[in-house]
JSON list of C-alpha atoms in Angstrom, two decimals:
[
{"chain": "A", "resi": 1, "resn": "UNK", "atom": "CA", "xyz": [-1.56, 16.39, -20.30]},
{"chain": "A", "resi": 2, "resn": "UNK", "atom": "CA", "xyz": [-2.30, 19.10, -22.81]},
{"chain": "A", "resi": 3, "resn": "UNK", "atom": "CA", "xyz": [-4.08, 17.85, -25.93]},
{"chain": "A", "resi": 4, "resn": "UNK", "atom": "CA", "xyz": [-2.42, 18.84, -29.15]},
{"chain": "A", "resi": 5, "resn": "UNK", "atom": "CA", "xyz": [-5.74, 19.35, -30.78]},
{"chain": "A", "resi": 6, "resn": "UNK", "atom": "CA", "xyz": [-8.64, 17.47, -32.29]},
{"chain": "A", "resi": 7, "resn": "UNK", "atom": "CA", "xyz": [-7.97, 18.19, -35.93]},
{"chain": "A", "resi": 8, "resn": "UNK", "atom": "CA", "xyz": [-9.50, 15.75, -38.37]},
{"chain": "A", "resi": 9, "resn": "UNK", "atom": "CA", "xyz": [-7.46, 12.60, -38.62]},
{"chain": "A", "resi": 10, "resn": "UNK", "atom": "CA", "xyz": [-5.40, 13.30, -35.48]},
{"chain": "A", "resi": 11, "resn": "UNK", "atom": "CA", "xyz": [-5.22, 10.44, -32.96]},
{"chain": "A", "resi": 12, "resn": "UNK", "atom": "CA", "xyz": [-6.78, 10.80, -29.55]},
{"chain": "A", "resi": 13, "resn": "UNK", "atom": "CA", "xyz": [-4.61, 12.02, -26.68]},
{"chain": "A", "resi": 14, "resn": "UNK", "atom": "CA", "xyz": [-4.68, 8.71, -24.76]},
{"chain": "A", "resi": 15, "resn": "UNK", "atom": "CA", "xyz": [-3.17, 6.92, -27.76]},
{"chain": "A", "resi": 16, "resn": "UNK", "atom": "CA", "xyz": [-0.38, 9.47, -28.00]},
{"chain": "A", "resi": 17, "resn": "UNK", "atom": "CA", "xyz": [0.40, 9.03, -24.32]},
{"chain": "A", "resi": 18, "resn": "UNK", "atom": "CA", "xyz": [0.56, 5.25, -24.66]},
{"chain": "A", "resi": 19, "resn": "UNK", "atom": "CA", "xyz": [3.08, 5.55, -27.49]},
{"chain": "A", "resi": 20, "resn": "UNK", "atom": "CA", "xyz": [5.15, 8.08, -25.57]},
{"chain": "A", "resi": 21, "resn": "UNK", "atom": "CA", "xyz": [5.22, 5.87, -22.49]},
{"chain": "A", "resi": 22, "resn": "UNK", "atom": "CA", "xyz": [6.46, 2.88, -24.47]},
{"chain": "A", "resi": 23, "resn": "UNK", "atom": "CA", "xyz": [8.93, 4.90, -26.54]},
{"chain": "A", "resi": 24, "resn": "UNK", "atom": "CA", "xyz": [10.51, 6.55, -23.50]},
{"chain": "A", "resi": 25, "resn": "UNK", "atom": "CA", "xyz": [10.88, 3.12, -21.88]},
{"chain": "A", "resi": 26, "resn": "UNK", "atom": "CA", "xyz": [12.74, 1.96, -24.99]},
{"chain": "A", "resi": 27, "resn": "UNK", "atom": "CA", "xyz": [14.89, 5.10, -25.08]},
{"chain": "A", "resi": 28, "resn": "UNK", "atom": "CA", "xyz": [15.89, 4.62, -21.44]},
{"chain": "A", "resi": 29, "resn": "UNK", "atom": "CA", "xyz": [16.56, 0.91, -21.87]},
{"chain": "A", "resi": 30, "resn": "UNK", "atom": "CA", "xyz": [18.24, 0.78, -25.27]},
{"chain": "A", "resi": 31, "resn": "UNK", "atom": "CA", "xyz": [19.39, 4.36, -25.84]},
{"chain": "A", "resi": 32, "resn": "UNK", "atom": "CA", "xyz": [17.79, 7.11, -27.88]},
{"chain": "A", "resi": 33, "resn": "UNK", "atom": "CA", "xyz": [20.05, 6.72, -30.93]},
{"chain": "A", "resi": 34, "resn": "UNK", "atom": "CA", "xyz": [19.71, 2.94, -30.93]},
{"chain": "A", "resi": 35, "resn": "UNK", "atom": "CA", "xyz": [15.91, 2.99, -30.87]},
{"chain": "A", "resi": 36, "resn": "UNK", "atom": "CA", "xyz": [14.34, 3.30, -34.31]},
{"chain": "A", "resi": 37, "resn": "UNK", "atom": "CA", "xyz": [10.86, 4.44, -35.21]},
{"chain": "A", "resi": 38, "resn": "UNK", "atom": "CA", "xyz": [10.24, 0.91, -36.47]},
{"chain": "A", "resi": 39, "resn": "UNK", "atom": "CA", "xyz": [11.17, -0.49, -33.04]},
{"chain": "A", "resi": 40, "resn": "UNK", "atom": "CA", "xyz": [8.77, 1.93, -31.37]},
{"chain": "A", "resi": 41, "resn": "UNK", "atom": "CA", "xyz": [5.98, 0.99, -33.77]},
{"chain": "A", "resi": 42, "resn": "UNK", "atom": "CA", "xyz": [6.54, -2.74, -33.19]},
{"chain": "A", "resi": 43, "resn": "UNK", "atom": "CA", "xyz": [6.60, -2.30, -29.41]},
{"chain": "A", "resi": 44, "resn": "UNK", "atom": "CA", "xyz": [3.33, -0.36, -29.58]},
{"chain": "A", "resi": 45, "resn": "UNK", "atom": "CA", "xyz": [1.65, -2.77, -31.98]},
{"chain": "A", "resi": 46, "resn": "UNK", "atom": "CA", "xyz": [1.17, -0.15, -34.68]},
{"chain": "A", "resi": 47, "resn": "UNK", "atom": "CA", "xyz": [2.51, 0.45, -38.17]},
{"chain": "A", "resi": 48, "resn": "UNK", "atom": "CA", "xyz": [5.08, 3.09, -39.08]},
{"chain": "A", "resi": 49, "resn": "UNK", "atom": "CA", "xyz": [2.35, 4.82, -41.06]},
{"chain": "A", "resi": 50, "resn": "UNK", "atom": "CA", "xyz": [0.26, 5.06, -37.91]},
{"chain": "A", "resi": 51, "resn": "UNK", "atom": "CA", "xyz": [3.26, 6.37, -35.97]},
{"chain": "A", "resi": 52, "resn": "UNK", "atom": "CA", "xyz": [3.64, 9.21, -38.47]},
{"chain": "A", "resi": 53, "resn": "UNK", "atom": "CA", "xyz": [0.01, 10.16, -37.92]},
{"chain": "A", "resi": 54, "resn": "UNK", "atom": "CA", "xyz": [1.08, 11.01, -34.37]},
{"chain": "A", "resi": 55, "resn": "UNK", "atom": "CA", "xyz": [4.59, 12.39, -34.86]},
{"chain": "A", "resi": 56, "resn": "UNK", "atom": "CA", "xyz": [6.56, 13.75, -37.79]},
{"chain": "A", "resi": 57, "resn": "UNK", "atom": "CA", "xyz": [9.86, 12.34, -36.49]},
{"chain": "A", "resi": 58, "resn": "UNK", "atom": "CA", "xyz": [11.45, 10.53, -33.58]},
{"chain": "A", "resi": 59, "resn": "UNK", "atom": "CA", "xyz": [12.57, 13.78, -31.98]},
{"chain": "A", "resi": 60, "resn": "UNK", "atom": "CA", "xyz": [9.06, 15.25, -32.10]},
{"chain": "A", "resi": 61, "resn": "UNK", "atom": "CA", "xyz": [7.94, 12.52, -29.72]},
{"chain": "A", "resi": 62, "resn": "UNK", "atom": "CA", "xyz": [10.42, 13.86, -27.17]},
{"chain": "A", "resi": 63, "resn": "UNK", "atom": "CA", "xyz": [9.91, 17.58, -27.70]},
{"chain": "A", "resi": 64, "resn": "UNK", "atom": "CA", "xyz": [6.28, 18.26, -28.54]},
{"chain": "A", "resi": 65, "resn": "UNK", "atom": "CA", "xyz": [5.08, 18.24, -24.90]},
{"chain": "A", "resi": 66, "resn": "UNK", "atom": "CA", "xyz": [7.95, 20.53, -23.92]},
{"chain": "A", "resi": 67, "resn": "UNK", "atom": "CA", "xyz": [6.89, 22.93, -26.69]},
{"chain": "A", "resi": 68, "resn": "UNK", "atom": "CA", "xyz": [3.31, 22.77, -25.41]},
{"chain": "A", "resi": 69, "resn": "UNK", "atom": "CA", "xyz": [4.56, 23.44, -21.89]},
{"chain": "A", "resi": 70, "resn": "UNK", "atom": "CA", "xyz": [6.44, 26.58, -22.95]},
{"chain": "A", "resi": 71, "resn": "UNK", "atom": "CA", "xyz": [3.31, 27.87, -24.68]},
{"chain": "A", "resi": 72, "resn": "UNK", "atom": "CA", "xyz": [1.17, 26.99, -21.66]},
{"chain": "A", "resi": 73, "resn": "UNK", "atom": "CA", "xyz": [3.56, 28.90, -19.39]},
{"chain": "A", "resi": 74, "resn": "UNK", "atom": "CA", "xyz": [3.39, 31.94, -21.67]},
{"chain": "A", "resi": 75, "resn": "UNK", "atom": "CA", "xyz": [-0.42, 31.76, -21.78]},
{"chain": "A", "resi": 76, "resn": "UNK", "atom": "CA", "xyz": [-0.64, 31.47, -17.99]},
{"chain": "A", "resi": 77, "resn": "UNK", "atom": "CA", "xyz": [1.66, 34.46, -17.57]},
{"chain": "A", "resi": 78, "resn": "UNK", "atom": "CA", "xyz": [-0.38, 36.51, -20.03]},
{"chain": "A", "resi": 79, "resn": "UNK", "atom": "CA", "xyz": [-3.54, 35.82, -18.05]},
{"chain": "A", "resi": 80, "resn": "UNK", "atom": "CA", "xyz": [-1.97, 36.19, -14.59]},
{"chain": "A", "resi": 81, "resn": "UNK", "atom": "CA", "xyz": [-3.64, 38.42, -12.00]},
{"chain": "A", "resi": 82, "resn": "UNK", "atom": "CA", "xyz": [-2.01, 41.82, -12.46]},
{"chain": "A", "resi": 83, "resn": "UNK", "atom": "CA", "xyz": [-2.70, 42.72, -8.84]},
{"chain": "A", "resi": 84, "resn": "UNK", "atom": "CA", "xyz": [-0.39, 39.97, -7.58]},
{"chain": "A", "resi": 85, "resn": "UNK", "atom": "CA", "xyz": [3.26, 40.71, -6.86]},
{"chain": "A", "resi": 86, "resn": "UNK", "atom": "CA", "xyz": [5.46, 39.71, -9.79]},
{"chain": "A", "resi": 87, "resn": "UNK", "atom": "CA", "xyz": [6.86, 36.55, -8.23]},
{"chain": "A", "resi": 88, "resn": "UNK", "atom": "CA", "xyz": [3.49, 35.43, -6.87]},
{"chain": "A", "resi": 89, "resn": "UNK", "atom": "CA", "xyz": [2.04, 35.74, -10.37]},
{"chain": "A", "resi": 90, "resn": "UNK", "atom": "CA", "xyz": [4.95, 33.80, -11.87]},
{"chain": "A", "resi": 91, "resn": "UNK", "atom": "CA", "xyz": [4.72, 31.04, -9.27]},
{"chain": "A", "resi": 92, "resn": "UNK", "atom": "CA", "xyz": [0.99, 30.66, -9.88]},
{"chain": "A", "resi": 93, "resn": "UNK", "atom": "CA", "xyz": [1.43, 30.61, -13.67]},
{"chain": "A", "resi": 94, "resn": "UNK", "atom": "CA", "xyz": [4.28, 28.10, -13.65]},
{"chain": "A", "resi": 95, "resn": "UNK", "atom": "CA", "xyz": [2.44, 25.72, -11.34]},
{"chain": "A", "resi": 96, "resn": "UNK", "atom": "CA", "xyz": [-0.71, 26.01, -13.46]},
{"chain": "A", "resi": 97, "resn": "UNK", "atom": "CA", "xyz": [1.23, 25.14, -16.61]},
{"chain": "A", "resi": 98, "resn": "UNK", "atom": "CA", "xyz": [3.14, 22.32, -14.93]},
{"chain": "A", "resi": 99, "resn": "UNK", "atom": "CA", "xyz": [-0.05, 20.81, -13.56]},
{"chain": "A", "resi": 100, "resn": "UNK", "atom": "CA", "xyz": [-1.37, 20.66, -17.12]},
{"chain": "A", "resi": 101, "resn": "UNK", "atom": "CA", "xyz": [1.44, 18.41, -18.36]},
{"chain": "A", "resi": 102, "resn": "UNK", "atom": "CA", "xyz": [2.41, 16.37, -15.27]},
{"chain": "A", "resi": 103, "resn": "UNK", "atom": "CA", "xyz": [0.42, 13.20, -15.98]},
{"chain": "A", "resi": 104, "resn": "UNK", "atom": "CA", "xyz": [-0.39, 10.60, -13.31]},
{"chain": "A", "resi": 105, "resn": "UNK", "atom": "CA", "xyz": [1.50, 7.94, -15.26]},
{"chain": "A", "resi": 106, "resn": "UNK", "atom": "CA", "xyz": [4.78, 9.78, -14.73]},
{"chain": "A", "resi": 107, "resn": "UNK", "atom": "CA", "xyz": [5.63, 10.21, -18.42]},
{"chain": "A", "resi": 108, "resn": "UNK", "atom": "CA", "xyz": [6.51, 13.88, -17.90]},
{"chain": "A", "resi": 109, "resn": "UNK", "atom": "CA", "xyz": [8.92, 12.87, -15.14]},
{"chain": "A", "resi": 110, "resn": "UNK", "atom": "CA", "xyz": [10.51, 10.09, -17.18]},
{"chain": "A", "resi": 111, "resn": "UNK", "atom": "CA", "xyz": [11.03, 12.52, -20.03]},
{"chain": "A", "resi": 112, "resn": "UNK", "atom": "CA", "xyz": [13.30, 14.54, -17.73]},
{"chain": "A", "resi": 113, "resn": "UNK", "atom": "CA", "xyz": [15.17, 11.38, -16.80]},
{"chain": "A", "resi": 114, "resn": "UNK", "atom": "CA", "xyz": [15.68, 10.72, -20.50]},
{"chain": "A", "resi": 115, "resn": "UNK", "atom": "CA", "xyz": [16.93, 14.25, -21.16]},
{"chain": "A", "resi": 116, "resn": "UNK", "atom": "CA", "xyz": [19.33, 14.04, -18.22]},
{"chain": "A", "resi": 117, "resn": "UNK", "atom": "CA", "xyz": [20.88, 10.79, -19.43]},
{"chain": "A", "resi": 118, "resn": "UNK", "atom": "CA", "xyz": [20.96, 11.27, -23.21]},
{"chain": "A", "resi": 119, "resn": "UNK", "atom": "CA", "xyz": [23.90, 13.31, -24.56]},
{"chain": "A", "resi": 120, "resn": "UNK", "atom": "CA", "xyz": [22.41, 13.61, -28.05]},
{"chain": "A", "resi": 121, "resn": "UNK", "atom": "CA", "xyz": [19.39, 15.44, -26.61]},
{"chain": "A", "resi": 122, "resn": "UNK", "atom": "CA", "xyz": [21.38, 17.94, -24.52]},
{"chain": "A", "resi": 123, "resn": "UNK", "atom": "CA", "xyz": [21.45, 20.71, -27.13]},
{"chain": "A", "resi": 124, "resn": "UNK", "atom": "CA", "xyz": [17.71, 20.51, -27.61]},
{"chain": "A", "resi": 125, "resn": "UNK", "atom": "CA", "xyz": [17.14, 20.44, -23.87]},
{"chain": "A", "resi": 126, "resn": "UNK", "atom": "CA", "xyz": [19.26, 23.55, -23.37]},
{"chain": "A", "resi": 127, "resn": "UNK", "atom": "CA", "xyz": [17.41, 25.38, -26.15]},
{"chain": "A", "resi": 128, "resn": "UNK", "atom": "CA", "xyz": [14.01, 24.51, -24.68]},
{"chain": "A", "resi": 129, "resn": "UNK", "atom": "CA", "xyz": [14.97, 25.57, -21.16]},
{"chain": "A", "resi": 130, "resn": "UNK", "atom": "CA", "xyz": [16.42, 28.79, -22.51]},
{"chain": "A", "resi": 131, "resn": "UNK", "atom": "CA", "xyz": [13.11, 29.53, -24.25]},
{"chain": "A", "resi": 132, "resn": "UNK", "atom": "CA", "xyz": [11.21, 28.80, -21.02]},
{"chain": "A", "resi": 133, "resn": "UNK", "atom": "CA", "xyz": [13.51, 31.00, -18.94]},
{"chain": "A", "resi": 134, "resn": "UNK", "atom": "CA", "xyz": [13.25, 33.80, -21.48]},
{"chain": "A", "resi": 135, "resn": "UNK", "atom": "CA", "xyz": [9.45, 33.69, -21.22]},
{"chain": "A", "resi": 136, "resn": "UNK", "atom": "CA", "xyz": [9.82, 34.28, -17.48]},
{"chain": "A", "resi": 137, "resn": "UNK", "atom": "CA", "xyz": [12.33, 37.09, -18.05]},
{"chain": "A", "resi": 138, "resn": "UNK", "atom": "CA", "xyz": [10.04, 38.79, -20.57]},
{"chain": "A", "resi": 139, "resn": "UNK", "atom": "CA", "xyz": [7.21, 38.74, -18.06]},
{"chain": "A", "resi": 140, "resn": "UNK", "atom": "CA", "xyz": [9.37, 40.29, -15.34]},
{"chain": "A", "resi": 141, "resn": "UNK", "atom": "CA", "xyz": [10.49, 42.93, -17.83]},
{"chain": "A", "resi": 142, "resn": "UNK", "atom": "CA", "xyz": [6.91, 43.71, -18.83]},
{"chain": "A", "resi": 143, "resn": "UNK", "atom": "CA", "xyz": [5.83, 44.06, -15.21]},
{"chain": "A", "resi": 144, "resn": "UNK", "atom": "CA", "xyz": [8.75, 46.29, -14.23]},
{"chain": "A", "resi": 145, "resn": "UNK", "atom": "CA", "xyz": [9.53, 48.40, -17.28]},
{"chain": "A", "resi": 146, "resn": "UNK", "atom": "CA", "xyz": [12.97, 46.79, -17.52]},
{"chain": "A", "resi": 147, "resn": "UNK", "atom": "CA", "xyz": [14.39, 44.94, -20.49]},
{"chain": "A", "resi": 148, "resn": "UNK", "atom": "CA", "xyz": [14.30, 41.15, -20.57]},
{"chain": "A", "resi": 149, "resn": "UNK", "atom": "CA", "xyz": [18.10, 41.14, -20.92]},
{"chain": "A", "resi": 150, "resn": "UNK", "atom": "CA", "xyz": [18.59, 43.31, -17.82]},
{"chain": "A", "resi": 151, "resn": "UNK", "atom": "CA", "xyz": [20.09, 41.73, -14.72]},
{"chain": "A", "resi": 152, "resn": "UNK", "atom": "CA", "xyz": [16.99, 41.24, -12.59]},
{"chain": "A", "resi": 153, "resn": "UNK", "atom": "CA", "xyz": [14.67, 39.76, -15.26]},
{"chain": "A", "resi": 154, "resn": "UNK", "atom": "CA", "xyz": [17.49, 37.50, -16.47]},
{"chain": "A", "resi": 155, "resn": "UNK", "atom": "CA", "xyz": [18.30, 36.43, -12.92]},
{"chain": "A", "resi": 156, "resn": "UNK", "atom": "CA", "xyz": [14.69, 35.54, -12.18]},
{"chain": "A", "resi": 157, "resn": "UNK", "atom": "CA", "xyz": [14.39, 33.43, -15.33]},
{"chain": "A", "resi": 158, "resn": "UNK", "atom": "CA", "xyz": [17.67, 31.66, -14.63]},
{"chain": "A", "resi": 159, "resn": "UNK", "atom": "CA", "xyz": [16.92, 31.04, -10.96]},
{"chain": "A", "resi": 160, "resn": "UNK", "atom": "CA", "xyz": [13.50, 29.55, -11.64]},
{"chain": "A", "resi": 161, "resn": "UNK", "atom": "CA", "xyz": [14.92, 27.32, -14.36]},
{"chain": "A", "resi": 162, "resn": "UNK", "atom": "CA", "xyz": [17.61, 26.03, -11.99]},
{"chain": "A", "resi": 163, "resn": "UNK", "atom": "CA", "xyz": [15.09, 25.48, -9.20]},
{"chain": "A", "resi": 164, "resn": "UNK", "atom": "CA", "xyz": [12.71, 23.65, -11.54]},
{"chain": "A", "resi": 165, "resn": "UNK", "atom": "CA", "xyz": [15.40, 21.28, -12.77]},
{"chain": "A", "resi": 166, "resn": "UNK", "atom": "CA", "xyz": [16.75, 20.66, -9.28]},
{"chain": "A", "resi": 167, "resn": "UNK", "atom": "CA", "xyz": [13.27, 19.87, -8.01]},
{"chain": "A", "resi": 168, "resn": "UNK", "atom": "CA", "xyz": [12.54, 17.43, -10.80]},
{"chain": "A", "resi": 169, "resn": "UNK", "atom": "CA", "xyz": [15.89, 15.70, -10.44]},
{"chain": "A", "resi": 170, "resn": "UNK", "atom": "CA", "xyz": [15.40, 15.27, -6.71]},
{"chain": "A", "resi": 171, "resn": "UNK", "atom": "CA", "xyz": [11.88, 13.95, -7.22]},
{"chain": "A", "resi": 172, "resn": "UNK", "atom": "CA", "xyz": [13.09, 11.54, -9.89]},
{"chain": "A", "resi": 173, "resn": "UNK", "atom": "CA", "xyz": [15.84, 10.25, -7.61]},
{"chain": "A", "resi": 174, "resn": "UNK", "atom": "CA", "xyz": [13.40, 9.61, -4.76]},
{"chain": "A", "resi": 175, "resn": "UNK", "atom": "CA", "xyz": [10.66, 8.11, -6.93]},
{"chain": "A", "resi": 176, "resn": "UNK", "atom": "CA", "xyz": [8.01, 10.65, -6.00]},
{"chain": "A", "resi": 177, "resn": "UNK", "atom": "CA", "xyz": [4.61, 10.73, -7.66]},
{"chain": "A", "resi": 178, "resn": "UNK", "atom": "CA", "xyz": [3.52, 13.58, -9.90]},
{"chain": "A", "resi": 179, "resn": "UNK", "atom": "CA", "xyz": [1.43, 15.00, -7.06]},
{"chain": "A", "resi": 180, "resn": "UNK", "atom": "CA", "xyz": [4.40, 14.93, -4.69]},
{"chain": "A", "resi": 181, "resn": "UNK", "atom": "CA", "xyz": [6.62, 16.51, -7.33]},
{"chain": "A", "resi": 182, "resn": "UNK", "atom": "CA", "xyz": [4.18, 19.37, -7.87]},
{"chain": "A", "resi": 183, "resn": "UNK", "atom": "CA", "xyz": [4.04, 19.98, -4.13]},
{"chain": "A", "resi": 184, "resn": "UNK", "atom": "CA", "xyz": [7.84, 19.99, -3.95]},
{"chain": "A", "resi": 185, "resn": "UNK", "atom": "CA", "xyz": [8.12, 22.45, -6.84]},
{"chain": "A", "resi": 186, "resn": "UNK", "atom": "CA", "xyz": [5.54, 24.78, -5.35]},
{"chain": "A", "resi": 187, "resn": "UNK", "atom": "CA", "xyz": [7.34, 24.78, -2.00]},
{"chain": "A", "resi": 188, "resn": "UNK", "atom": "CA", "xyz": [10.65, 25.47, -3.75]},
{"chain": "A", "resi": 189, "resn": "UNK", "atom": "CA", "xyz": [9.19, 28.35, -5.74]},
{"chain": "A", "resi": 190, "resn": "UNK", "atom": "CA", "xyz": [7.63, 29.78, -2.58]},
{"chain": "A", "resi": 191, "resn": "UNK", "atom": "CA", "xyz": [11.04, 29.73, -0.91]},
{"chain": "A", "resi": 192, "resn": "UNK", "atom": "CA", "xyz": [13.01, 31.41, -3.68]},
{"chain": "A", "resi": 193, "resn": "UNK", "atom": "CA", "xyz": [10.24, 33.82, -4.63]},
{"chain": "A", "resi": 194, "resn": "UNK", "atom": "CA", "xyz": [10.81, 35.90, -1.51]},
{"chain": "A", "resi": 195, "resn": "UNK", "atom": "CA", "xyz": [14.43, 36.92, -2.23]},
{"chain": "A", "resi": 196, "resn": "UNK", "atom": "CA", "xyz": [13.69, 37.30, -5.94]},
{"chain": "A", "resi": 197, "resn": "UNK", "atom": "CA", "xyz": [10.76, 39.61, -5.21]},
{"chain": "A", "resi": 198, "resn": "UNK", "atom": "CA", "xyz": [13.05, 41.58, -2.91]},
{"chain": "A", "resi": 199, "resn": "UNK", "atom": "CA", "xyz": [15.50, 42.00, -5.81]},
{"chain": "A", "resi": 200, "resn": "UNK", "atom": "CA", "xyz": [12.69, 43.23, -8.04]},
{"chain": "A", "resi": 201, "resn": "UNK", "atom": "CA", "xyz": [11.53, 45.69, -5.40]},
{"chain": "A", "resi": 202, "resn": "UNK", "atom": "CA", "xyz": [15.07, 46.98, -4.83]},
{"chain": "A", "resi": 203, "resn": "UNK", "atom": "CA", "xyz": [15.56, 47.45, -8.56]},
{"chain": "A", "resi": 204, "resn": "UNK", "atom": "CA", "xyz": [12.30, 49.36, -8.80]},
{"chain": "A", "resi": 205, "resn": "UNK", "atom": "CA", "xyz": [13.36, 51.62, -5.92]},
{"chain": "A", "resi": 206, "resn": "UNK", "atom": "CA", "xyz": [16.64, 52.68, -7.54]},
{"chain": "A", "resi": 207, "resn": "UNK", "atom": "CA", "xyz": [16.57, 56.42, -8.39]},
{"chain": "A", "resi": 208, "resn": "UNK", "atom": "CA", "xyz": [17.34, 55.80, -12.06]},
{"chain": "A", "resi": 209, "resn": "UNK", "atom": "CA", "xyz": [14.32, 53.46, -12.25]},
{"chain": "A", "resi": 210, "resn": "UNK", "atom": "CA", "xyz": [11.82, 55.79, -10.62]},
{"chain": "A", "resi": 211, "resn": "UNK", "atom": "CA", "xyz": [10.80, 57.34, -13.93]},
{"chain": "A", "resi": 212, "resn": "UNK", "atom": "CA", "xyz": [9.89, 54.02, -15.49]},
{"chain": "A", "resi": 213, "resn": "UNK", "atom": "CA", "xyz": [6.34, 52.76, -15.81]},
{"chain": "A", "resi": 214, "resn": "UNK", "atom": "CA", "xyz": [5.06, 51.61, -12.39]},
{"chain": "A", "resi": 215, "resn": "UNK", "atom": "CA", "xyz": [4.31, 48.00, -11.61]},
{"chain": "A", "resi": 216, "resn": "UNK", "atom": "CA", "xyz": [1.10, 46.94, -13.29]},
{"chain": "A", "resi": 217, "resn": "UNK", "atom": "CA", "xyz": [-1.76, 46.99, -10.85]},
{"chain": "A", "resi": 218, "resn": "UNK", "atom": "CA", "xyz": [-0.37, 49.76, -8.65]},
{"chain": "A", "resi": 219, "resn": "UNK", "atom": "CA", "xyz": [-1.65, 53.09, -9.99]},
{"chain": "A", "resi": 220, "resn": "UNK", "atom": "CA", "xyz": [-2.52, 52.38, -13.62]},
{"chain": "A", "resi": 221, "resn": "UNK", "atom": "CA", "xyz": [-6.23, 52.41, -14.38]},
{"chain": "A", "resi": 222, "resn": "UNK", "atom": "CA", "xyz": [-8.05, 49.61, -16.22]},
{"chain": "A", "resi": 223, "resn": "UNK", "atom": "CA", "xyz": [-8.46, 51.76, -19.30]},
{"chain": "A", "resi": 224, "resn": "UNK", "atom": "CA", "xyz": [-4.67, 51.98, -19.56]},
{"chain": "A", "resi": 225, "resn": "UNK", "atom": "CA", "xyz": [-3.76, 48.36, -19.01]},
{"chain": "A", "resi": 226, "resn": "UNK", "atom": "CA", "xyz": [-6.31, 46.26, -20.84]},
{"chain": "A", "resi": 227, "resn": "UNK", "atom": "CA", "xyz": [-6.63, 45.57, -24.53]},
{"chain": "A", "resi": 228, "resn": "UNK", "atom": "CA", "xyz": [-9.74, 44.32, -26.26]},
{"chain": "A", "resi": 229, "resn": "UNK", "atom": "CA", "xyz": [-9.00, 40.80, -25.02]},
{"chain": "A", "resi": 230, "resn": "UNK", "atom": "CA", "xyz": [-8.52, 41.90, -21.43]},
{"chain": "A", "resi": 231, "resn": "UNK", "atom": "CA", "xyz": [-4.74, 41.43, -21.54]},
{"chain": "A", "resi": 232, "resn": "UNK", "atom": "CA", "xyz": [-2.42, 44.34, -20.93]},
{"chain": "A", "resi": 233, "resn": "UNK", "atom": "CA", "xyz": [-0.77, 45.10, -24.31]},
{"chain": "A", "resi": 234, "resn": "UNK", "atom": "CA", "xyz": [2.70, 45.43, -22.82]},
{"chain": "A", "resi": 235, "resn": "UNK", "atom": "CA", "xyz": [2.24, 42.07, -21.05]},
{"chain": "A", "resi": 236, "resn": "UNK", "atom": "CA", "xyz": [1.24, 40.15, -24.15]},
{"chain": "A", "resi": 237, "resn": "UNK", "atom": "CA", "xyz": [4.17, 37.77, -24.60]},
{"chain": "A", "resi": 238, "resn": "UNK", "atom": "CA", "xyz": [5.20, 36.48, -27.99]},
{"chain": "A", "resi": 239, "resn": "UNK", "atom": "CA", "xyz": [4.98, 32.71, -28.21]},
{"chain": "A", "resi": 240, "resn": "UNK", "atom": "CA", "xyz": [8.08, 30.59, -28.66]},
{"chain": "A", "resi": 241, "resn": "UNK", "atom": "CA", "xyz": [8.15, 29.12, -32.12]}
]
């Protein structure tokens, strides 16, 4: 799982994971609203003061990894191989980011189970998935010269979000391991990437699109596509805040 950082006074990652594991168990057993920070602290054998060294609130315990995952997806997209077809680059980036948060203990998976069964977390879940899908749409837009709100970029973001959720729900229902879940997701993305890439190619071939900037990696030279950090300026995606 991605480490939040090693700032002075911040607890080690393994301790955070142990608290999250226990807290999510309590949320699933007793309900999110009915589980207090004090109850989490008692179950973990720590004080409330120690809890607040890890998390600023109860909700942060649920969302911080999701926030990290969105940022990791954006970072992976920004560093994707520009010579790959759009969907191949997205698939690679999404799997890289997912592999960074899908822990062997299954906490990432259980977090999805919690979100799926907790009405009071639905609004936050929708907002986070929207931010993730928009990161995908922005990447498609940057690679094609379209706008993120145009049909094809929006469709790609929405389709991948739906496929991701469906894959996780199916894996959760069958009790698959994190490794099995990652393999399932990759196979799913491989399947839907083909028709989505075809949509991108068809959009690019439309007469009214022919004057737009070509796909990155086709005819544009390195001097035109790379900034000082090696990332194409028009591909540098703004992070979700």
